[in-house]
Amino acid sequence: MKNILCIGAGYVGGSTMPVIASHCPEYRIVIVDINEARIAAWQSDQLPIYEPGLDEIVRQTRGKNLFFSTEINRNIAEADIIFVSVNTPTKTFGQGAGRAADLQYWEKTARQILENSTSSKIVVEKSTLPVRTAEAMERILNSNNQGLHFDVLSNPEFLAEGTAVQDMQKPNRVLIGGRETESGQKAVEELVEMYAQWVPRERIITTNLWSSELSKLVANAFLAQRISSINAISALCEKTEADINEVAAAIGHDERIGRYFLRASVGFGGSCFQKDILNLVYLCEHYGLPEVARYWEQVVKMNEYQEARFSANMVTSMFNTVAGKRIALFGAAFKANTNDTRESPALEVCRALLEEQADLVITDPHAMENACYDLKELAKRVTFEPDPYIAARNAHAIAILTEWPQYTQLDYESIYHSMVKPAFLFDGRNLLDHKKLYEIGFNVYPIGKPPLTRLTTYELKHV
Ligand code: NAD
Ligand code: UGA
């Protein structure tokens, strides 16, 4: 039996390892973390992350060949293969602050592996890292004087939150980068064998280390760029009476463009798109490519513009003031089917409306605890209400900020009657049936489409 260790029991470690455990009963997998509360939650019935299908797979594997622990050192010593999936956030201090990746957690892990190893091992980069990080990892690990040898592989993770289990079960590709040495290639082959237990061979791509590391950043940059592109066009649609959904469908029919990832929205969020693009920008600057850096930076700037445009539009539409007005924010998570609120556009809108002194109520089926945590001091100025009907009662407006499917099933007729009139609905996800809402009586403001409003242009400009 081989021992696999995963350092970092977050969204990635916590959703990839149970799937590996379920397909590879001959591996004993331990996931460790410095966060004791998180490990305790993984050992309980209340998992620390909400991810469809994950509860079941953890229940099936936990205690059999999947274990959660805080004993990092002992588990390092016993491991044959170590996956490192610690967080690599944007640096907030010193050189490269606001753009470069903060590699302190990463480097601590490398040193801890070195200090506690008594046998040679394969170390796998699962975290998203700047290109050429493996070089530093190799230098640290192979600086040992016990004759141990460490092969460092890059195996970036492409799962998306909300569909993590499904993405792991049927990945559209698995990427493994390794050194082109005999021992490097042997290590690559060992990881290929593991994935091949459930992933078709033709979907397992092997490359050199640097292509693998860079491809992860580039994949996220390309995905985010599509959202910023469609969001940029949504602003033009609002000025010209073109409809963004029609434009997206029309261009997406061209197979060279493709139909996915063209949903205009209040903006993209999540812990990775912004962080990884900023990291790419920093790398381009580092390698003396300022034009390339500015090109990718614009994707993030466009996202900030879209978030700011949404809240500014709310204020303007509601007669240029929201001070003291109750507004219900439907959704706090950065997307549906997750409790993750990191870089959530919903919280950006929340912050902007609090600046305008609005009286905010947030509702979300799974993400209120994280929203409260992320808003820090500002959370004291917000009401958290699990029931969307109560959240909307006596509100002047509703803003749909996360595309939770349950929001499509609500009785908007009764919600409308419980609200202050004129009642506004701002749909930051183009989730609802706008015509129907307008017929009920709402003034409806979608993204990238003309608003459906009963207010005259005169009223909008002069009240
Ligand atoms: P996360 O913050 O949810 O989890 C990281 C965990 O690592 C935390 O629980 C933290 O306590 C732990 N940790 C930090 N330092 C440690 C140490 N020295 N020893 C043991 N544990 C330690 O982060 P995440 O969302 O799982 O992301 C992890 C990495 O994977 C990042 O590089 C991210 O860019 C990448 N990634 C994330 C996703 C995603 O959807 N979240 C997808 C693909 C790739
Ligand atoms: C993204 C990538 O999709 C994953 O492949 C990658 O592994 C991951 O980042 C990562 O490196 O962390 P994730 O951020 O979990 O996954 O979720 P996405 O589905 O990509 O959504 C990101 C944001 O874009 C969300 O706020 C979502 O609502 C928004 N989005 C997405 C749009 O506004 N429009 C779209 O058409 C698609």
Coordinates of C-alpha atoms and ligand atoms in Angstrom, one line a residue:
M1 CA 0.0 0.0 0.0
K2 CA 1.3 3.4 -0.9
N3 CA 1.0 6.4 1.4
I4 CA -0.3 9.6 -0.1
L5 CA -0.2 12.8 1.9
C6 CA -2.0 16.0 1.0
I7 CA -0.9 19.1 2.8
G8 CA -3.8 21.7 2.9
A9 CA -7.4 20.6 3.6
G10 CA -9.1 23.5 1.8
Y11 CA -11.4 23.5 -1.2
V12 CA -8.8 21.8 -3.4
G13 CA -7.3 19.2 -1.0
G14 CA -10.7 18.5 0.6
S15 CA -12.5 17.8 -2.7
T16 CA -9.8 16.1 -4.8
M17 CA -8.4 13.6 -2.3
P18 CA -11.8 11.9 -1.4
V19 CA -12.3 11.3 -5.1
I20 CA -8.8 9.8 -5.5
A21 CA -9.4 7.7 -2.4
S22 CA -12.6 6.4 -3.9
H23 CA -10.9 5.2 -7.1
C24 CA -7.7 4.0 -5.6
P25 CA -8.4 1.7 -2.6
E26 CA -4.7 0.6 -2.7
Y27 CA -3.6 4.0 -1.6
R28 CA -3.8 5.2 2.0
I29 CA -4.5 9.0 1.8
V30 CA -4.1 11.4 4.7
I31 CA -5.0 15.1 4.5
V32 CA -3.3 17.4 7.0
D33 CA -3.8 21.1 7.8
I34 CA -2.5 23.6 10.4
N35 CA -6.1 24.7 10.9
E36 CA -7.3 22.4 13.7
A37 CA -10.9 23.6 13.5
R38 CA -11.0 22.8 9.8
I39 CA -9.6 19.3 10.4
A40 CA -12.2 18.7 13.1
A41 CA -14.9 19.8 10.7
W42 CA -13.7 17.3 8.1
Q43 CA -13.9 14.6 10.7
S44 CA -17.5 15.6 11.6
D45 CA -20.9 15.4 9.8
Q46 CA -20.7 19.1 9.1
L47 CA -17.9 19.4 6.4
P48 CA -16.2 22.8 6.2
I49 CA -17.1 23.3 2.6
Y50 CA -20.3 23.0 0.7
E51 CA -19.8 21.1 -2.5
P52 CA -22.6 19.0 -4.1
G53 CA -21.8 15.2 -3.8
L54 CA -18.9 15.7 -1.5
D55 CA -20.6 14.6 1.7
E56 CA -21.4 11.2 0.2
I57 CA -17.9 10.5 -1.1
V58 CA -16.3 11.6 2.2
R59 CA -18.7 9.3 4.1
Q60 CA -17.7 6.4 1.8
T61 CA -14.0 6.8 2.1
R62 CA -13.3 8.4 5.5
G63 CA -11.8 5.9 8.0
K64 CA -11.2 3.4 5.2
N65 CA -8.4 4.8 3.1
L66 CA -9.0 8.5 3.7
F67 CA -8.0 10.2 7.0
F68 CA -7.8 13.8 8.2
S69 CA -5.1 14.8 10.7
T70 CA -3.2 17.7 12.2
E71 CA -0.1 15.6 12.7
I72 CA 1.8 17.0 9.8
N73 CA 5.4 15.9 10.7
R74 CA 4.6 12.2 11.3
N75 CA 2.6 12.0 8.1
I76 CA 5.3 13.6 6.1
A77 CA 7.7 10.9 7.3
E78 CA 5.4 8.1 6.3
A79 CA 4.4 9.5 2.8
D80 CA 5.6 8.2 -0.6
I81 CA 3.8 10.9 -2.5
I82 CA 3.0 14.4 -1.1
F83 CA 0.5 16.7 -2.7
V84 CA 0.8 20.3 -1.6
S85 CA -2.4 22.2 -1.9
V86 CA -1.9 25.1 0.5
N87 CA -3.2 28.6 -0.3
T88 CA -1.1 30.9 -2.5
P89 CA -3.0 34.2 -2.2
T90 CA -2.0 37.6 -3.6
K91 CA 0.9 39.2 -1.6
T92 CA -0.3 42.1 0.5
F93 CA 3.1 43.4 1.6
G94 CA 6.6 44.2 0.3
Q95 CA 7.9 43.6 -3.2
G96 CA 5.1 42.7 -5.7
A97 CA 2.3 43.6 -3.1
G98 CA -1.1 43.4 -4.7
R99 CA 0.1 41.3 -7.6
A100 CA 2.7 38.6 -6.9
A101 CA 1.8 35.3 -5.2
D102 CA 2.4 35.1 -1.5
L103 CA 4.5 31.9 -1.3
Q104 CA 5.1 31.9 2.4
Y105 CA 2.8 29.0 3.1
W106 CA 4.3 27.1 0.2
E107 CA 7.9 27.6 1.3
K108 CA 7.1 26.6 4.9
T109 CA 5.7 23.4 3.6
A110 CA 8.8 22.7 1.5
R111 CA 11.0 23.2 4.6
Q112 CA 8.7 21.1 6.7
I113 CA 8.9 18.2 4.2
L114 CA 12.7 18.5 4.2
E115 CA 12.9 18.5 8.0
N116 CA 10.7 15.4 8.4
S117 CA 11.7 13.2 5.5
T118 CA 13.7 10.0 6.1
S119 CA 13.0 8.6 2.6
S120 CA 13.0 9.9 -1.0
K121 CA 9.6 11.1 -2.2
I122 CA 7.6 12.6 -5.0
V123 CA 6.3 16.0 -4.2
V124 CA 3.4 17.3 -6.3
E125 CA 2.5 20.9 -6.7
K126 CA -1.3 21.0 -6.6
S127 CA -1.5 24.7 -5.6
T128 CA -1.5 27.3 -8.4
L129 CA 2.0 28.7 -8.5
P130 CA 4.1 31.2 -10.5
V131 CA 6.0 29.5 -13.4
R132 CA 9.4 28.1 -12.3
T133 CA 8.3 27.6 -8.6
A134 CA 9.3 24.0 -8.9
E135 CA 12.9 25.1 -9.3
A136 CA 12.9 26.7 -5.8
M137 CA 11.1 23.6 -4.4
E138 CA 13.7 21.3 -5.9
R139 CA 16.5 23.4 -4.5
I140 CA 15.1 23.5 -1.0
L141 CA 14.3 19.8 -0.9
N142 CA 17.5 18.5 -2.6
S143 CA 19.6 20.6 -0.2
N144 CA 19.4 17.7 2.3
N145 CA 22.6 16.0 3.3
Q146 CA 21.0 12.5 3.9
G147 CA 21.2 11.5 0.2
L148 CA 17.5 11.7 -0.2
H149 CA 16.1 12.5 -3.6
F150 CA 12.9 14.4 -4.3
D151 CA 11.1 14.5 -7.6
V152 CA 8.9 17.6 -7.9
L153 CA 5.9 17.4 -10.3
S154 CA 3.4 20.0 -11.3
N155 CA -0.2 18.7 -11.4
P156 CA -2.4 21.8 -11.4
E157 CA -6.0 21.5 -10.5
F158 CA -8.7 22.7 -12.9
L159 CA -11.8 21.9 -10.9
A160 CA -14.4 24.7 -10.4
E161 CA -16.1 25.1 -7.1
G162 CA -19.8 24.0 -7.1
T163 CA -18.9 21.2 -9.6
A164 CA -15.7 20.0 -7.9
V165 CA -16.7 16.4 -7.4
Q166 CA -18.0 16.1 -11.0
D167 CA -14.9 17.8 -12.4
M168 CA -12.7 15.4 -10.5
Q169 CA -14.7 12.3 -11.5
K170 CA -14.7 13.3 -15.2
P171 CA -11.9 15.9 -15.8
N172 CA -11.6 17.2 -19.3
R173 CA -7.9 16.8 -18.8
V174 CA -5.3 16.0 -16.2
L175 CA -2.0 17.9 -16.6
I176 CA 1.2 16.5 -15.2
G177 CA 4.5 18.3 -15.7
G178 CA 7.9 16.8 -14.7
R179 CA 11.6 16.9 -15.3
E180 CA 12.8 15.2 -18.5
T181 CA 15.3 13.1 -16.5
E182 CA 14.9 9.4 -15.9
S183 CA 13.8 9.8 -12.4
G184 CA 11.5 12.8 -13.3
Q185 CA 9.8 10.7 -16.0
K186 CA 9.4 7.7 -13.6
A187 CA 7.7 10.0 -11.1
V188 CA 5.4 11.4 -13.9
E189 CA 4.5 7.8 -14.9
E190 CA 3.6 7.0 -11.3
L191 CA 1.1 9.8 -11.2
V192 CA -0.2 9.0 -14.6
E193 CA -0.9 5.4 -13.3
M194 CA -2.8 6.8 -10.4
Y195 CA -5.1 9.0 -12.5
A196 CA -5.4 6.3 -15.2
Q197 CA -7.5 4.3 -12.6
W198 CA -10.5 6.4 -13.6
V199 CA -9.4 9.0 -16.2
P200 CA -9.0 7.8 -19.9
R201 CA -5.3 7.9 -20.8
E202 CA -5.9 10.3 -23.7
R203 CA -7.1 12.9 -21.2
I204 CA -3.9 12.7 -19.2
I205 CA -1.4 15.3 -20.7
T206 CA 2.2 15.2 -19.7
T207 CA 4.5 18.2 -20.3
N208 CA 7.7 19.7 -19.0
L209 CA 7.4 21.4 -15.5
W210 CA 7.3 25.0 -16.7
S211 CA 4.6 24.4 -19.4
S212 CA 2.4 22.8 -16.7
E213 CA 2.9 25.5 -14.2
L214 CA 2.3 28.2 -16.7
S215 CA -0.7 26.5 -18.3
K216 CA -2.7 26.8 -15.1
L217 CA -2.3 30.5 -14.9
V218 CA -3.0 30.9 -18.6
A219 CA -6.2 28.7 -18.4
N220 CA -7.6 30.9 -15.7
A221 CA -6.6 34.1 -17.5
F222 CA -8.3 32.9 -20.7
L223 CA -11.5 31.9 -18.8
A224 CA -11.7 35.2 -17.0
Q225 CA -10.9 37.1 -20.2
R226 CA -14.1 35.7 -21.8
I227 CA -16.2 37.0 -18.9
S228 CA -14.6 40.4 -19.0
S229 CA -15.1 40.5 -22.8
I230 CA -18.8 39.6 -22.6
N231 CA -19.3 42.0 -19.6
A232 CA -17.6 44.8 -21.6
I233 CA -20.1 44.2 -24.4
S234 CA -23.0 44.1 -21.9
A235 CA -22.3 47.8 -21.1
L236 CA -22.5 48.6 -24.8
C237 CA -25.8 46.6 -25.1
E238 CA -27.3 48.7 -22.4
K239 CA -26.7 51.8 -24.4
T240 CA -27.9 50.4 -27.8
E241 CA -30.9 48.1 -27.0
A242 CA -29.0 45.1 -28.2
D243 CA -29.5 42.1 -25.9
I244 CA -26.4 40.5 -24.4
N245 CA -28.0 37.0 -24.3
E246 CA -28.8 37.2 -28.0
V247 CA -25.3 38.5 -28.8
A248 CA -23.7 35.7 -26.7
A249 CA -25.8 33.0 -28.4
A250 CA -25.0 34.5 -31.8
I251 CA -21.3 34.6 -31.4
G252 CA -21.1 31.4 -29.4
H253 CA -22.6 29.5 -32.3
D254 CA -19.2 30.0 -34.1
E255 CA -17.4 26.9 -32.9
R256 CA -14.1 28.8 -32.9
I257 CA -15.6 31.1 -30.2
G258 CA -17.6 28.5 -28.4
R259 CA -20.7 28.9 -26.3
Y260 CA -19.4 28.4 -22.8
F261 CA -18.3 31.0 -20.3
L262 CA -20.2 33.8 -22.1
R263 CA -22.7 34.6 -19.3
A264 CA -22.7 38.3 -18.6
S265 CA -22.8 39.0 -14.9
V266 CA -22.2 41.5 -12.1
G267 CA -18.6 40.3 -12.4
F268 CA -16.4 37.2 -11.8
G269 CA -15.4 36.3 -8.3
G270 CA -13.7 33.5 -6.5
S271 CA -10.3 33.0 -4.9
C272 CA -8.4 32.4 -8.2
F273 CA -9.2 34.3 -11.3
Q274 CA -8.1 37.7 -10.0
K275 CA -5.2 36.4 -8.0
D276 CA -3.9 34.3 -10.9
I277 CA -4.2 37.0 -13.5
L278 CA -2.4 39.5 -11.2
N279 CA 0.3 36.9 -10.7
L280 CA 0.6 36.5 -14.5
V281 CA 0.8 40.3 -14.8
Y282 CA 3.6 40.3 -12.2
L283 CA 5.5 37.6 -14.0
C284 CA 5.3 39.5 -17.3
E285 CA 6.7 42.6 -15.6
H286 CA 9.4 40.5 -13.9
Y287 CA 10.4 39.1 -17.3
G288 CA 10.5 42.6 -18.9
L289 CA 7.2 42.4 -20.8
P290 CA 5.2 45.5 -19.8
E291 CA 2.9 45.4 -22.8
V292 CA 1.9 41.8 -22.1
A293 CA 1.4 42.7 -18.5
R294 CA -1.0 45.6 -19.3
Y295 CA -2.9 43.4 -21.7
W296 CA -3.9 40.9 -19.0
E297 CA -4.3 43.5 -16.3
Q298 CA -7.2 45.0 -18.3
V299 CA -9.2 41.8 -17.7
V300 CA -9.2 42.5 -13.9
K301 CA -9.8 46.2 -14.5
M302 CA -12.9 45.4 -16.6
N303 CA -14.2 43.2 -13.8
E304 CA -13.8 46.0 -11.3
Y305 CA -15.6 48.3 -13.7
Q306 CA -18.5 45.8 -14.1
E307 CA -19.0 45.5 -10.3
A308 CA -18.8 49.2 -9.8
R309 CA -21.2 49.9 -12.8
F310 CA -23.8 47.5 -11.2
S311 CA -23.9 49.3 -7.9
A312 CA -23.8 52.7 -9.4
N313 CA -26.7 51.8 -11.7
M314 CA -28.7 50.7 -8.6
V315 CA -28.2 54.1 -7.0
T316 CA -29.0 56.1 -10.2
S317 CA -32.1 54.1 -10.9
M318 CA -33.4 54.5 -7.4
F319 CA -33.6 58.2 -7.8
N320 CA -29.9 58.8 -7.0
T321 CA -30.1 57.8 -3.4
V322 CA -30.3 54.6 -1.5
A323 CA -29.5 56.1 1.9
G324 CA -31.6 54.5 4.6
K325 CA -33.4 52.3 2.0
R326 CA -33.8 48.6 2.8
I327 CA -32.3 46.6 0.0
A328 CA -32.3 42.8 -0.1
L329 CA -29.2 41.2 -1.6
F330 CA -30.0 37.7 -2.9
G331 CA -26.8 35.7 -2.8
A332 CA -23.4 36.2 -1.2
A333 CA -21.4 33.3 -2.7
F334 CA -19.2 34.1 -5.7
K335 CA -21.2 31.6 -7.7
A336 CA -24.0 29.1 -7.1
N337 CA -23.5 25.7 -5.3
T338 CA -20.7 26.9 -3.0
N339 CA -20.4 28.5 0.4
D340 CA -17.2 30.3 -0.8
T341 CA -17.4 34.1 -0.7
R342 CA -13.8 34.9 -1.5
E343 CA -13.6 37.9 -3.9
S344 CA -17.4 37.6 -4.3
P345 CA -18.9 40.3 -6.5
A346 CA -21.9 40.2 -4.1
L347 CA -19.7 41.5 -1.3
E348 CA -18.3 44.2 -3.6
V349 CA -21.8 45.4 -4.3
C350 CA -22.5 45.2 -0.6
R351 CA -19.5 47.4 0.3
A352 CA -20.5 50.0 -2.4
L353 CA -24.1 50.2 -1.2
L354 CA -23.0 50.5 2.4
E355 CA -20.8 53.5 1.3
E356 CA -24.1 55.0 0.1
Q357 CA -25.6 54.3 3.5
A358 CA -28.2 51.7 2.3
D359 CA -29.8 49.5 4.9
L360 CA -28.8 46.0 3.6
V361 CA -30.2 42.5 4.2
I362 CA -28.2 39.6 2.8
T363 CA -29.7 36.2 2.2
D364 CA -27.9 33.1 0.9
P365 CA -28.6 29.4 1.3
H366 CA -25.1 28.4 2.3
A367 CA -22.7 31.3 2.4
M368 CA -23.9 33.7 5.1
E369 CA -21.3 32.6 7.7
N370 CA -18.4 33.2 5.2
A371 CA -20.0 36.5 4.1
C372 CA -20.1 37.7 7.7
Y373 CA -16.5 36.7 8.2
D374 CA -15.3 38.3 4.9
L375 CA -17.2 41.6 5.5
K376 CA -15.3 42.0 8.8
E377 CA -16.3 45.2 10.6
L378 CA -18.9 46.0 7.9
A379 CA -20.9 42.9 8.9
K380 CA -22.2 44.8 11.9
R381 CA -24.1 47.1 9.5
V382 CA -25.8 44.3 7.6
T383 CA -28.7 42.1 8.6
F384 CA -28.3 38.4 7.7
E385 CA -31.6 36.7 7.0
P386 CA -31.8 33.1 5.7
D387 CA -35.4 33.5 4.4
P388 CA -35.5 35.5 1.1
Y389 CA -39.2 36.3 1.7
I390 CA -38.4 38.0 5.0
A391 CA -35.3 39.6 3.5
A392 CA -37.4 41.3 0.8
R393 CA -40.2 42.4 3.1
N394 CA -40.4 46.2 3.2
A395 CA -37.4 46.5 0.9
H396 CA -37.2 49.1 -1.9
A397 CA -35.1 46.8 -4.0
I398 CA -33.8 43.2 -4.6
A399 CA -30.4 42.6 -6.2
I400 CA -29.8 39.1 -7.5
L401 CA -26.1 38.6 -7.0
T402 CA -25.6 34.8 -7.0
E403 CA -27.4 32.5 -9.5
W404 CA -28.8 30.1 -6.9
P405 CA -31.5 28.0 -8.8
Q406 CA -33.8 28.3 -5.8
Y407 CA -34.2 32.1 -6.5
T408 CA -36.0 31.1 -9.8
Q409 CA -38.6 29.2 -7.7
L410 CA -39.7 32.0 -5.4
D411 CA -43.2 33.6 -5.5
Y412 CA -42.3 37.0 -6.8
E413 CA -45.9 38.1 -6.8
S414 CA -46.1 37.9 -3.0
I415 CA -42.6 39.3 -2.7
Y416 CA -43.7 42.3 -4.8
H417 CA -46.7 42.9 -2.5
S418 CA -44.5 42.9 0.6
M419 CA -42.1 45.5 -0.8
V420 CA -42.1 49.3 -0.8
K421 CA -43.3 50.8 -4.1
P422 CA -42.0 51.5 -6.6
A423 CA -40.3 48.1 -6.3
F424 CA -36.9 47.5 -8.0
L425 CA -35.2 44.3 -9.0
F426 CA -31.6 44.4 -10.3
D427 CA -30.7 41.0 -11.8
G428 CA -26.9 40.8 -11.7
R429 CA -27.0 37.2 -13.1
N430 CA -29.8 37.5 -15.7
L431 CA -31.4 34.7 -13.8
L432 CA -35.1 35.5 -13.7
D433 CA -37.9 35.9 -16.1
H434 CA -37.7 39.7 -16.6
K435 CA -40.9 40.1 -18.6
K436 CA -42.9 38.2 -15.9
L437 CA -41.4 40.3 -13.1
Y438 CA -42.3 43.5 -15.0
E439 CA -45.9 42.3 -15.5
I440 CA -46.1 41.7 -11.7
G441 CA -45.1 45.4 -11.2
F442 CA -41.4 45.4 -10.7
N443 CA -39.0 47.9 -12.3
V444 CA -36.5 45.4 -13.7
Y445 CA -32.8 46.1 -14.5
P446 CA -31.0 43.1 -16.1
I447 CA -27.4 43.1 -17.3
G448 CA -26.8 44.0 -20.9
K449 CA -30.5 44.5 -21.8
P450 CA -32.8 47.5 -21.7
P451 CA -34.5 47.9 -18.3
L452 CA -38.2 47.2 -18.1
T453 CA -39.4 50.1 -16.1
R454 CA -42.7 51.9 -15.6
L455 CA -40.8 55.1 -14.5
T456 CA -40.7 57.8 -17.2
T457 CA -37.4 59.2 -18.3
Y458 CA -38.5 62.5 -16.7
E459 CA -39.1 60.8 -13.3
L460 CA -35.8 59.0 -13.5
K461 CA -33.9 62.2 -14.2
H462 CA -35.7 64.6 -11.8
V463 CA -37.2 62.9 -8.8
Ligands
NAD1 P1 -7.8 27.1 0.9 O1 -7.5 28.4 1.5 O2 -9.3 26.7 0.9 O3 -7.0 25.9 1.6 C1 -5.7 25.9 1.8 C2 -5.4 25.2 3.2 O4 -4.0 25.1 3.3 C3 -6.0 25.9 4.4 O5 -6.9 25.1 5.1 C4 -4.7 26.3 5.2 O6 -4.9 26.2 6.6 C5 -3.8 25.2 4.7 N1 -2.3 25.5 5.0 C6 -1.7 26.6 4.8 N2 -0.4 26.5 5.1 C7 -0.2 25.2 5.6 C8 0.9 24.5 6.1 N3 2.1 25.0 6.2 N4 0.7 23.2 6.5 C9 -0.6 22.6 6.4 N5 -1.6 23.3 5.9 C10 -1.5 24.6 5.5 O7 -7.3 27.2 -0.6 P2 -7.9 26.4 -1.9 O8 -9.0 27.1 -2.4 O9 -8.0 24.9 -1.5 O10 -6.7 26.6 -2.9 C11 -5.4 25.9 -2.7 C12 -4.6 26.1 -3.9 O11 -5.2 25.5 -5.0 C13 -4.3 27.6 -4.3 O12 -3.1 27.7 -4.9 C14 -5.4 27.8 -5.4 O13 -5.0 28.8 -6.3 C15 -5.4 26.5 -6.1 N6 -6.7 26.2 -6.7 C16 -7.9 26.4 -6.1 C17 -9.1 26.1 -6.7 C18 -10.4 26.4 -6.1 O14 -11.4 26.2 -6.8 N7 -10.5 26.8 -4.9 C19 -9.1 25.4 -7.9 C20 -7.8 25.1 -8.5 C21 -6.7 25.5 -7.9
UGA2 C1 -12.2 28.7 -11.9 C2 -12.0 27.8 -13.1 O1 -13.2 27.6 -13.8 C3 -11.4 26.5 -12.8 O2 -11.1 25.7 -13.9 C4 -10.1 26.7 -11.9 O3 -9.6 25.4 -11.5 C5 -10.5 27.5 -10.7 O4 -11.0 28.8 -11.2 C6 -9.3 27.9 -9.9 O5 -8.2 27.9 -10.3 O6 -9.6 28.2 -8.7 P1 -14.1 28.8 -10.0 O7 -13.5 30.1 -9.7 O8 -14.3 27.8 -8.9 O9 -13.2 28.0 -11.1 O10 -15.5 29.0 -10.7 P2 -16.0 29.4 -12.2 O11 -17.1 28.6 -12.6 O12 -14.9 29.6 -13.1 O13 -16.6 30.9 -11.9 C7 -15.7 32.0 -11.6 C8 -16.6 33.3 -11.6 O14 -17.0 33.7 -12.9 C9 -17.9 33.2 -10.8 O15 -18.1 34.3 -10.0 C10 -18.9 33.0 -11.8 O16 -20.2 33.4 -11.4 C11 -18.4 33.9 -12.9 N1 -18.8 33.5 -14.3 C12 -18.5 32.3 -14.8 C13 -19.5 34.5 -15.0 O17 -19.7 35.6 -14.6 N2 -19.9 34.2 -16.3 C14 -19.6 33.0 -16.9 O18 -20.0 32.8 -18.1 C15 -18.9 32.0 -16.1

